[in-house]
Amino acid sequence: MSVVVINALDVPEDGGPEIERRFAAPKHAVDGAEGVEGFQLLRPVAGESRYFVVTQWASREAFEAWRDASARVAHSDGDGGPAARKPVATGSTLLEFEVVDL
């Protein structure tokens, strides 16, 4: 069963351009992950101030495998070490859903 994982990012009012720039390159790392079915970065326009990073996975196991391995590299300085740059988001909430086949 497909799962959708949404990372809701609290981004300061002036942080939008930087968060979009930073997610442009990692998007391609997620696109190549085994089991990924889609990736979107959603910019708030009305009724919400958070950015949403939306990924869809073929299974929960596929997401967990990426999270436990590849995500460390995607959020690092490129060679597995901690990222040297300052975080743009001031907080985040992880939301997980199963896709209902109707």
N, CA, C and O atoms as a printed pandas DataFrame, in Angstrom:
     atom_number atom_name residue_name chain_id  residue_number  x_coord  y_coord  z_coord
0              1         N          MET        A               1    0.834   -1.175    0.000
1              2        CA          MET        A               1    0.000    0.000    0.000
2              3         C          MET        A               1    0.883    1.245    0.000
3              4         O          MET        A               1    1.831    1.327    0.781
4              5         N          SER        A               2    0.588    2.205   -0.858
5              6        CA          SER        A               2    1.347    3.453   -0.935
6              7         C          SER        A               2    1.159    4.274    0.332
7              8         O          SER        A               2    0.103    4.244    0.964
8              9         N          VAL        A               3    2.216    5.014    0.690
9             10        CA          VAL        A               3    2.149    5.930    1.816
10            11         C          VAL        A               3    2.613    7.307    1.369
11            12         O          VAL        A               3    3.468    7.438    0.493
12            13         N          VAL        A               4    2.036    8.327    1.984
13            14        CA          VAL        A               4    2.423    9.710    1.741
14            15         C          VAL        A               4    2.999   10.245    3.039
15            16         O          VAL        A               4    2.395   10.112    4.103
16            17         N          VAL        A               5    4.166   10.847    2.942
17            18        CA          VAL        A               5    4.820   11.444    4.098
18            19         C          VAL        A               5    4.957   12.932    3.824
19            20         O          VAL        A               5    5.472   13.344    2.784
20            21         N          ILE        A               6    4.488   13.731    4.772
21            22        CA          ILE        A               6    4.539   15.185    4.640
22            23         C          ILE        A               6    5.363   15.743    5.783
23            24         O          ILE        A               6    5.067   15.502    6.953
24            25         N          ASN        A               7    6.397   16.490    5.436
25            26        CA          ASN        A               7    7.183   17.194    6.437
26            27         C          ASN        A               7    6.741   18.649    6.380
27            28         O          ASN        A               7    7.046   19.355    5.419
28            29         N          ALA        A               8    6.016   19.106    7.417
29            30        CA          ALA        A               8    5.532   20.479    7.498
30            31         C          ALA        A               8    6.603   21.323    8.162
31            32         O          ALA        A               8    6.902   21.140    9.342
32            33         N          LEU        A               9    7.183   22.253    7.404
33            34        CA          LEU        A               9    8.326   23.035    7.871
34            35         C          LEU        A               9    7.902   24.445    8.280
35            36         O          LEU        A               9    7.263   25.165    7.513
36            37         N          ASP        A              10    8.266   24.819    9.490
37            38        CA          ASP        A              10    8.085   26.194    9.945
38            39         C          ASP        A              10    9.262   26.997    9.407
39            40         O          ASP        A              10   10.411   26.758    9.778
40            41         N          VAL        A              11    8.962   27.956    8.526
41            42        CA          VAL        A              11   10.013   28.741    7.868
42            43         C          VAL        A              11    9.764   30.211    8.171
43            44         O          VAL        A              11    8.642   30.686    7.998
44            45         N          PRO        A              12   10.781   30.945    8.618
45            46        CA          PRO        A              12   10.599   32.378    8.852
46            47         C          PRO        A              12   10.094   33.076    7.594
47            48         O          PRO        A              12   10.319   32.609    6.477
48            49         N          GLU        A              13    9.419   34.185    7.786
49            50        CA          GLU        A              13    8.791   34.908    6.675
50            51         C          GLU        A              13    9.749   35.193    5.524
51            52         O          GLU        A              13    9.340   35.141    4.365
52            53         N          ASP        A              14   10.997   35.489    5.810
53            54        CA          ASP        A              14   11.960   35.804    4.753
54            55         C          ASP        A              14   12.758   34.575    4.293
55            56         O          ASP        A              14   13.683   34.714    3.493
56            57         N          GLY        A              15   12.416   33.380    4.783
57            58        CA          GLY        A              15   13.188   32.179    4.476
58            59         C          GLY        A              15   12.712   31.392    3.270
59            60         O          GLY        A              15   13.353   30.410    2.895
60            61         N          GLY        A              16   11.607   31.792    2.648
61            62        CA          GLY        A              16   11.061   31.049    1.517
62            63         C          GLY        A              16   12.031   30.823    0.374
63            64         O          GLY        A              16   12.207   29.680   -0.047
64            65         N          PRO        A              17   12.671   31.866   -0.149
65            66        CA          PRO        A              17   13.592   31.662   -1.269
66            67         C          PRO        A              17   14.739   30.695   -0.924
67            68         O          PRO        A              17   15.150   29.896   -1.766
68            69         N          GLU        A              18   15.242   30.767    0.290
69            70        CA          GLU        A              18   16.352   29.889    0.676
70            71         C          GLU        A              18   15.896   28.436    0.790
71            72         O          GLU        A              18   16.610   27.534    0.353
72            73         N          ILE        A              19   14.725   28.197    1.365
73            74        CA          ILE        A              19   14.240   26.812    1.492
74            75         C          ILE        A              19   13.991   26.226    0.102
75            76         O          ILE        A              19   14.268   25.049   -0.132
76            77         N          GLU        A              20   13.478   27.028   -0.810
77            78        CA          GLU        A              20   13.239   26.549   -2.180
78            79         C          GLU        A              20   14.555   26.236   -2.877
79            80         O          GLU        A              20   14.656   25.232   -3.582
80            81         N          ARG        A              21   15.557   27.072   -2.692
81            82        CA          ARG        A              21   16.872   26.832   -3.299
82            83         C          ARG        A              21   17.483   25.545   -2.755
83            84         O          ARG        A              21   18.033   24.745   -3.511
84            85         N          ARG        A              22   17.386   25.353   -1.459
85            86        CA          ARG        A              22   17.986   24.165   -0.843
86            87         C          ARG        A              22   17.299   22.874   -1.248
87            88         O          ARG        A              22   17.947   21.832   -1.348
88            89         N          PHE        A              23   16.000   22.929   -1.481
89            90        CA          PHE        A              23   15.290   21.702   -1.854
90            91         C          PHE        A              23   15.402   21.375   -3.335
91            92         O          PHE        A              23   15.028   20.274   -3.739
92            93         N          ALA        A              24   15.898   22.282   -4.154
93            94        CA          ALA        A              24   16.019   22.014   -5.587
94            95         C          ALA        A              24   16.957   20.840   -5.863
95            96         O          ALA        A              24   16.617   19.971   -6.665
96            97         N          ALA        A              25   18.123   20.790   -5.224
97            98        CA          ALA        A              25   19.082   19.693   -5.449
98            99         C          ALA        A              25   18.666   18.397   -4.763
99           100         O          ALA        A              25   18.717   17.350   -5.408
100          101         N          PRO        A              26   18.252   18.405   -3.472
101          102        CA          PRO        A              26   17.854   17.152   -2.836
102          103         C          PRO        A              26   16.665   16.481   -3.516
103          104         O          PRO        A              26   16.505   15.264   -3.418
104          105         N          LYS        A              27   15.829   17.261   -4.204
105          106        CA          LYS        A              27   14.690   16.669   -4.893
106          107         C          LYS        A              27   15.155   15.548   -5.805
107          108         O          LYS        A              27   14.525   14.492   -5.870
108          109         N          HIS        A              28   16.248   15.774   -6.505
109          110        CA          HIS        A              28   16.721   14.763   -7.443
110          111         C          HIS        A              28   17.254   13.525   -6.713
111          112         O          HIS        A              28   17.185   12.418   -7.249
112          113         N          ALA        A              29   17.782   13.699   -5.501
113          114        CA          ALA        A              29   18.229   12.548   -4.706
114          115         C          ALA        A              29   17.032   11.696   -4.297
115          116         O          ALA        A              29   17.119   10.468   -4.294
116          117         N          VAL        A              30   15.929   12.328   -3.957
117          118        CA          VAL        A              30   14.715   11.598   -3.581
118          119         C          VAL        A              30   14.106   10.934   -4.805
119          120         O          VAL        A              30   13.630    9.801   -4.722
120          121         N          ASP        A              31   14.115   11.629   -5.952
121          122        CA          ASP        A              31   13.545   11.070   -7.180
122          123         C          ASP        A              31   14.153    9.723   -7.532
123          124         O          ASP        A              31   13.461    8.863   -8.076
124          125         N          GLY        A              32   15.421    9.522   -7.237
125          126        CA          GLY        A              32   16.089    8.282   -7.594
126          127         C          GLY        A              32   15.995    7.185   -6.549
127          128         O          GLY        A              32   16.506    6.085   -6.758
128          129         N          ALA        A              33   15.350    7.471   -5.430
129          130        CA          ALA        A              33   15.269    6.482   -4.349
130          131         C          ALA        A              33   14.338    5.337   -4.731
131          132         O          ALA        A              33   13.319    5.535   -5.392
132          133         N          GLU        A              34   14.711    4.138   -4.299
133          134        CA          GLU        A              34   13.882    2.968   -4.568
134          135         C          GLU        A              34   12.547    3.110   -3.847
135          136         O          GLU        A              34   12.508    3.369   -2.644
136          137         N          GLY        A              35   11.459    2.939   -4.586
137          138        CA          GLY        A              35   10.124    2.977   -4.002
138          139         C          GLY        A              35    9.474    4.341   -3.975
139          140         O          GLY        A              35    8.309    4.453   -3.594
140          141         N          VAL        A              36   10.199    5.400   -4.375
141          142        CA          VAL        A              36    9.584    6.719   -4.380
142          143         C          VAL        A              36    8.643    6.837   -5.577
143          144         O          VAL        A              36    8.985    6.441   -6.691
144          145         N          GLU        A              37    7.464    7.384   -5.332
145          146        CA          GLU        A              37    6.471    7.561   -6.400
146          147         C          GLU        A              37    6.232    9.029   -6.723
147          148         O          GLU        A              37    5.599    9.344   -7.731
148          149         N          GLY        A              38    6.730    9.934   -5.880
149          150        CA          GLY        A              38    6.551   11.345   -6.159
150          151         C          GLY        A              38    7.145   12.230   -5.090
151          152         O          GLY        A              38    7.328   11.810   -3.948
152          153         N          PHE        A              39    7.450   13.480   -5.475
153          154        CA          PHE        A              39    8.019   14.481   -4.574
154          155         C          PHE        A              39    7.455   15.831   -4.966
155          156         O          PHE        A              39    7.398   16.170   -6.148
156          157         N          GLN        A              40    7.035   16.608   -3.963
157          158        CA          GLN        A              40    6.595   17.978   -4.203
158          159         C          GLN        A              40    7.016   18.851   -3.036
159          160         O          GLN        A              40    7.001   18.411   -1.886
160          161         N          LEU        A              41    7.392   20.088   -3.331
161          162        CA          LEU        A              41    7.592   21.110   -2.313
162          163         C          LEU        A              41    6.462   22.103   -2.503
163          164         O          LEU        A              41    6.337   22.715   -3.564
164          165         N          LEU        A              42    5.633   22.266   -1.467
165          166        CA          LEU        A              42    4.475   23.150   -1.555
166          167         C          LEU        A              42    4.744   24.455   -0.823
167          168         O          LEU        A              42    5.093   24.461    0.357
168          169         N          ARG        A              43    4.574   25.574   -1.551
169          170        CA          ARG        A              43    4.766   26.915   -1.014
170          171         C          ARG        A              43    3.426   27.426   -0.480
171          172         O          ARG        A              43    2.416   27.329   -1.176
172          173         N          PRO        A              44    3.397   27.971    0.749
173          174        CA          PRO        A              44    2.132   28.478    1.284
174          175         C          PRO        A              44    1.691   29.752    0.569
175          176         O          PRO        A              44    2.507   30.621    0.261
176          177         N          VAL        A              45    0.377   29.847    0.310
177          178        CA          VAL        A              45   -0.161   31.065   -0.296
178          179         C          VAL        A              45   -1.348   31.627    0.481
179          180         O          VAL        A              45   -1.558   32.840    0.475
180          181         N          ALA        A              46   -2.125   30.783    1.146
181          182        CA          ALA        A              46   -3.276   31.256    1.913
182          183         C          ALA        A              46   -3.637   30.221    2.971
183          184         O          ALA        A              46   -3.670   29.023    2.693
184          185         N          GLY        A              47   -3.907   30.691    4.187
185          186        CA          GLY        A              47   -4.385   29.814    5.231
186          187         C          GLY        A              47   -3.329   28.976    5.928
187          188         O          GLY        A              47   -3.653   28.193    6.821
188          189         N          GLU        A              48   -2.091   29.123    5.543
189          190        CA          GLU        A              48   -1.002   28.316    6.112
190          191         C          GLU        A              48    0.300   29.064    5.887
191          192         O          GLU        A              48    0.491   29.693    4.846
192          193         N          SER        A              49    1.199   28.994    6.867
193          194        CA          SER        A              49    2.491   29.663    6.708
194          195         C          SER        A              49    3.640   28.670    6.549
195          196         O          SER        A              49    4.764   29.075    6.253
196          197         N          ARG        A              50    3.378   27.383    6.739
197          198        CA          ARG        A              50    4.434   26.372    6.632
198          199         C          ARG        A              50    4.610   25.913    5.187
199          200         O          ARG        A              50    3.669   25.929    4.394
200          201         N          TYR        A              51    5.826   25.506    4.866
201          202        CA          TYR        A              51    6.104   24.798    3.622
202          203         C          TYR        A              51    5.835   23.315    3.870
203          204         O          TYR        A              51    6.056   22.825    4.977
204          205         N          PHE        A              52    5.360   22.599    2.851
205          206        CA          PHE        A              52    5.121   21.169    2.973
206          207         C          PHE        A              52    5.994   20.427    1.966
207          208         O          PHE        A              52    5.955   20.707    0.768
208          209         N          VAL        A              53    6.781   19.479    2.466
209          210        CA          VAL        A              53    7.568   18.589    1.617
210          211         C          VAL        A              53    6.773   17.287    1.554
211          212         O          VAL        A              53    6.651   16.581    2.555
212          213         N          VAL        A              54    6.230   16.969    0.373
213          214        CA          VAL        A              54    5.335   15.829    0.212
214          215         C          VAL        A              54    6.033   14.757   -0.622
215          216         O          VAL        A              54    6.455   15.009   -1.751
216          217         N          THR        A              55    6.148   13.561   -0.052
217          218        CA          THR        A              55    6.695   12.433   -0.799
218          219         C          THR        A              55    5.709   11.284   -0.756
219          220         O          THR        A              55    5.039   11.066    0.254
220          221         N          GLN        A              56    5.621   10.554   -1.851
221          222        CA          GLN        A              56    4.785    9.355   -1.909
222          223         C          GLN        A              56    5.681    8.162   -2.186
223          224         O          GLN        A              56    6.570    8.211   -3.036
224          225         N          TRP        A              57    5.426    7.079   -1.443
225          226        CA          TRP        A              57    6.271    5.880   -1.479
226          227         C          TRP        A              57    5.437    4.660   -1.781
227          228         O          TRP        A              57    4.258    4.614   -1.429
228          229         N          ALA        A              58    6.026    3.669   -2.428
229          230        CA          ALA        A              58    5.336    2.424   -2.767
230          231         C          ALA        A              58    4.933    1.648   -1.514
231          232         O          ALA        A              58    3.948    0.911   -1.521
232          233         N          SER        A              59    5.710    1.823   -0.432
233          234        CA          SER        A              59    5.408    1.120    0.817
234          235         C          SER        A              59    6.041    1.864    1.983
235          236         O          SER        A              59    6.929    2.695    1.795
236          237         N          ARG        A              60    5.585    1.565    3.157
237          238        CA          ARG        A              60    6.173    2.139    4.362
238          239         C          ARG        A              60    7.646    1.714    4.487
239          240         O          ARG        A              60    8.495    2.497    4.911
240          241         N          GLU        A              61    7.925    0.471    4.113
241          242        CA          GLU        A              61    9.291   -0.043    4.177
242          243         C          GLU        A              61   10.228    0.750    3.262
243          244         O          GLU        A              61   11.378    1.006    3.621
244          245         N          ALA        A              62    9.738    1.135    2.088
245          246        CA          ALA        A              62   10.563    1.927    1.160
246          247         C          ALA        A              62   10.898    3.282    1.778
247          248         O          ALA        A              62   12.039    3.738    1.707
248          249         N          PHE        A              63    9.899    3.921    2.382
249          250        CA          PHE        A              63   10.153    5.203    3.042
250          251         C          PHE        A              63   11.153    5.033    4.176
251          252         O          PHE        A              63   12.102    5.810    4.285
252          253         N          GLU        A              64   10.953    4.031    5.019
253          254        CA          GLU        A              64   11.839    3.817    6.166
254          255         C          GLU        A              64   13.273    3.526    5.732
255          256         O          GLU        A              64   14.220    3.982    6.373
256          257         N          ALA        A              65   13.439    2.772    4.650
257          258        CA          ALA        A              65   14.787    2.481    4.143
258          259         C          ALA        A              65   15.467    3.763    3.689
259          260         O          ALA        A              65   16.642    3.977    3.987
260          261         N          TRP        A              66   14.741    4.625    2.968
261          262        CA          TRP        A              66   15.305    5.896    2.531
262          263         C          TRP        A              66   15.612    6.784    3.737
263          264         O          TRP        A              66   16.691    7.370    3.831
264          265         N          ARG        A              67   14.659    6.875    4.648
265          266        CA          ARG        A              67   14.838    7.713    5.837
266          267         C          ARG        A              67   16.075    7.284    6.631
267          268         O          ARG        A              67   16.853    8.125    7.080
268          269         N          ASP        A              68   16.248    5.990    6.797
269          270        CA          ASP        A              68   17.326    5.483    7.643
270          271         C          ASP        A              68   18.687    5.509    6.959
271          272         O          ASP        A              68   19.710    5.447    7.640
272          273         N          ALA        A              69   18.729    5.598    5.638
273          274        CA          ALA        A              69   20.012    5.579    4.931
274          275         C          ALA        A              69   20.223    6.840    4.107
275          276         O          ALA        A              69   21.047    7.685    4.455
276          277         N          SER        A              70   19.498    6.962    3.041
277          278        CA          SER        A              70   19.724    8.042    2.078
278          279         C          SER        A              70   19.424    9.419    2.639
279          280         O          SER        A              70   20.072   10.387    2.241
280          281         N          ALA        A              71   18.482    9.543    3.535
281          282        CA          ALA        A              71   18.134   10.852    4.068
282          283         C          ALA        A              71   19.303   11.478    4.806
283          284         O          ALA        A              71   19.443   12.701    4.812
284          285         N          ARG        A              72   20.134   10.671    5.422
285          286        CA          ARG        A              72   21.309   11.209    6.121
286          287         C          ARG        A              72   22.236   11.918    5.134
287          288         O          ARG        A              72   22.779   12.983    5.428
288          289         N          VAL        A              73   22.405   11.315    3.972
289          290        CA          VAL        A              73   23.273   11.920    2.959
290          291         C          VAL        A              73   22.610   13.162    2.380
291          292         O          VAL        A              73   23.278   14.174    2.169
292          293         N          ALA        A              74   21.284   13.101    2.116
293          294        CA          ALA        A              74   20.571   14.237    1.533
294          295         C          ALA        A              74   20.606   15.451    2.453
295          296         O          ALA        A              74   20.541   16.585    1.979
296          297         N          HIS        A              75   20.707   15.231    3.750
297          298        CA          HIS        A              75   20.714   16.334    4.701
298          299         C          HIS        A              75   22.111   16.590    5.267
299          300         O          HIS        A              75   22.258   17.156    6.350
300          301         N          SER        A              76   23.118   16.173    4.534
301          302        CA          SER        A              76   24.494   16.360    4.995
302          303         C          SER        A              76   25.234   17.295    4.055
303          304         O          SER        A              76   24.638   17.948    3.199
304          305         N          ASP        A              77   26.540   17.342    4.233
305          306        CA          ASP        A              77   27.363   18.193    3.377
306          307         C          ASP        A              77   27.773   17.503    2.088
307          308         O          ASP        A              77   28.608   18.017    1.343
308          309         N          GLY        A              78   27.179   16.321    1.817
309          310        CA          GLY        A              78   27.453   15.621    0.569
310          311         C          GLY        A              78   28.332   14.401    0.735
311          312         O          GLY        A              78   28.328   13.518   -0.123
312          313         N          ASP        A              79   29.098   14.329    1.836
313          314        CA          ASP        A              79   29.926   13.149    2.039
314          315         C          ASP        A              79   29.604   12.469    3.371
315          316         O          ASP        A              79   30.467   11.853    3.997
316          317         N          GLY        A              80   28.330   12.598    3.789
317          318        CA          GLY        A              80   27.876   11.887    4.966
318          319         C          GLY        A              80   28.024   12.635    6.270
319          320         O          GLY        A              80   27.466   12.216    7.284
320          321         N          GLY        A              81   28.765   13.737    6.272
321          322        CA          GLY        A              81   28.943   14.508    7.497
322          323         C          GLY        A              81   27.785   15.452    7.722
323          324         O          GLY        A              81   26.958   15.641    6.830
324          325         N          PRO        A              82   27.710   16.047    8.897
325          326        CA          PRO        A              82   26.621   16.983    9.166
326          327         C          PRO        A              82   26.703   18.190    8.243
327          328         O          PRO        A              82   27.790   18.623    7.862
328          329         N          ALA        A              83   25.568   18.714    7.897
329          330        CA          ALA        A              83   25.520   19.875    7.018
330          331         C          ALA        A              83   26.189   21.070    7.692
331          332         O          ALA        A              83   25.984   21.318    8.880
332          333         N          ALA        A              84   26.982   21.799    6.933
333          334        CA          ALA        A              84   27.714   22.932    7.479
334          335         C          ALA        A              84   26.849   24.191    7.508
335          336         O          ALA        A              84   27.171   25.136    8.228
336          337         N          ARG        A              85   25.775   24.224    6.751
337          338        CA          ARG        A              85   24.964   25.432    6.672
338          339         C          ARG        A              85   23.916   25.473    7.781
339          340         O          ARG        A              85   23.503   24.442    8.313
340          341         N          LYS        A              86   23.503   26.677    8.107
341          342        CA          LYS        A              86   22.510   26.910    9.156
342          343         C          LYS        A              86   21.126   26.485    8.654
343          344         O          LYS        A              86   20.772   26.775    7.512
344          345         N          PRO        A              87   20.345   25.804    9.491
345          346        CA          PRO        A              87   19.000   25.407    9.067
346          347         C          PRO        A              87   18.129   26.625    8.777
347          348         O          PRO        A              87   18.247   27.655    9.441
348          349         N          VAL        A              88   17.254   26.500    7.776
349          350        CA          VAL        A              88   16.321   27.573    7.459
350          351         C          VAL        A              88   15.044   27.400    8.277
351          352         O          VAL        A              88   14.496   28.374    8.792
352          353         N          ALA        A              89   14.576   26.168    8.394
353          354        CA          ALA        A              89   13.345   25.897    9.138
354          355         C          ALA        A              89   13.603   26.041   10.628
355          356         O          ALA        A              89   14.675   25.692   11.122
356          357         N          THR        A              90   12.603   26.562   11.340
357          358        CA          THR        A              90   12.716   26.714   12.790
358          359         C          THR        A              90   12.024   25.575   13.522
359          360         O          THR        A              90   12.057   25.519   14.751
360          361         N          GLY        A              91   11.401   24.670   12.785
361          362        CA          GLY        A              91   10.729   23.515   13.364
362          363         C          GLY        A              91   10.056   22.721   12.267
363          364         O          GLY        A              91    9.924   23.190   11.136
364          365         N          SER        A              92    9.628   21.503   12.609
365          366        CA          SER        A              92    8.934   20.690   11.608
366          367         C          SER        A              92    8.042   19.671   12.297
367          368         O          SER        A              92    8.252   19.305   13.454
368          369         N          THR        A              93    7.039   19.227   11.550
369          370        CA          THR        A              93    6.124   18.191   11.999
370          371         C          THR        A              93    6.034   17.158   10.892
371          372         O          THR        A              93    5.799   17.512    9.737
372          373         N          LEU        A              94    6.215   15.888   11.223
373          374        CA          LEU        A              94    6.141   14.823   10.228
374          375         C          LEU        A              94    4.751   14.191   10.283
375          376         O          LEU        A              94    4.302   13.749   11.341
376          377         N          LEU        A              95    4.075   14.154    9.134
377          378        CA          LEU        A              95    2.741   13.576    9.006
378          379         C          LEU        A              95    2.831   12.377    8.062
379          380         O          LEU        A              95    3.489   12.466    7.025
380          381         N          GLU        A              96    2.192   11.271    8.392
381          382        CA          GLU        A              96    2.237   10.075    7.553
382          383         C          GLU        A              96    0.818    9.584    7.283
383          384         O          GLU        A              96   -0.023    9.558    8.181
384          385         N          PHE        A              97    0.564    9.193    6.034
385          386        CA          PHE        A              97   -0.758    8.732    5.599
386          387         C          PHE        A              97   -0.627    7.508    4.729
387          388         O          PHE        A              97    0.372    7.342    4.029
388          389         N          GLU        A              98   -1.633    6.641    4.765
389          390        CA          GLU        A              98   -1.764    5.562    3.775
390          391         C          GLU        A              98   -2.711    6.054    2.703
391          392         O          GLU        A              98   -3.684    6.750    2.994
392          393         N          VAL        A              99   -2.426    5.689    1.447
393          394        CA          VAL        A              99   -3.291    6.046    0.338
394          395         C          VAL        A              99   -4.440    5.042    0.284
395          396         O          VAL        A              99   -4.223    3.832    0.232
396          397         N          VAL        A             100   -5.653    5.562    0.297
397          398        CA          VAL        A             100   -6.841    4.718    0.273
398          399         C          VAL        A             100   -7.205    4.439   -1.171
399          400         O          VAL        A             100   -7.462    5.371   -1.933
400          401         N          ASP        A             101   -7.230    3.179   -1.558
401          402        CA          ASP        A             101   -7.648    2.790   -2.904
402          403         C          ASP        A             101   -9.170    2.746   -2.941
403          404         O          ASP        A             101   -9.796    1.920   -2.276
404          405         N          LEU        A             102   -9.751    3.638   -3.719
405          406        CA          LEU        A             102  -11.216    3.716   -3.822
406          407         C          LEU        A             102  -11.716    3.078   -5.097
407          408         O          LEU        A             102  -12.921    3.055   -5.345
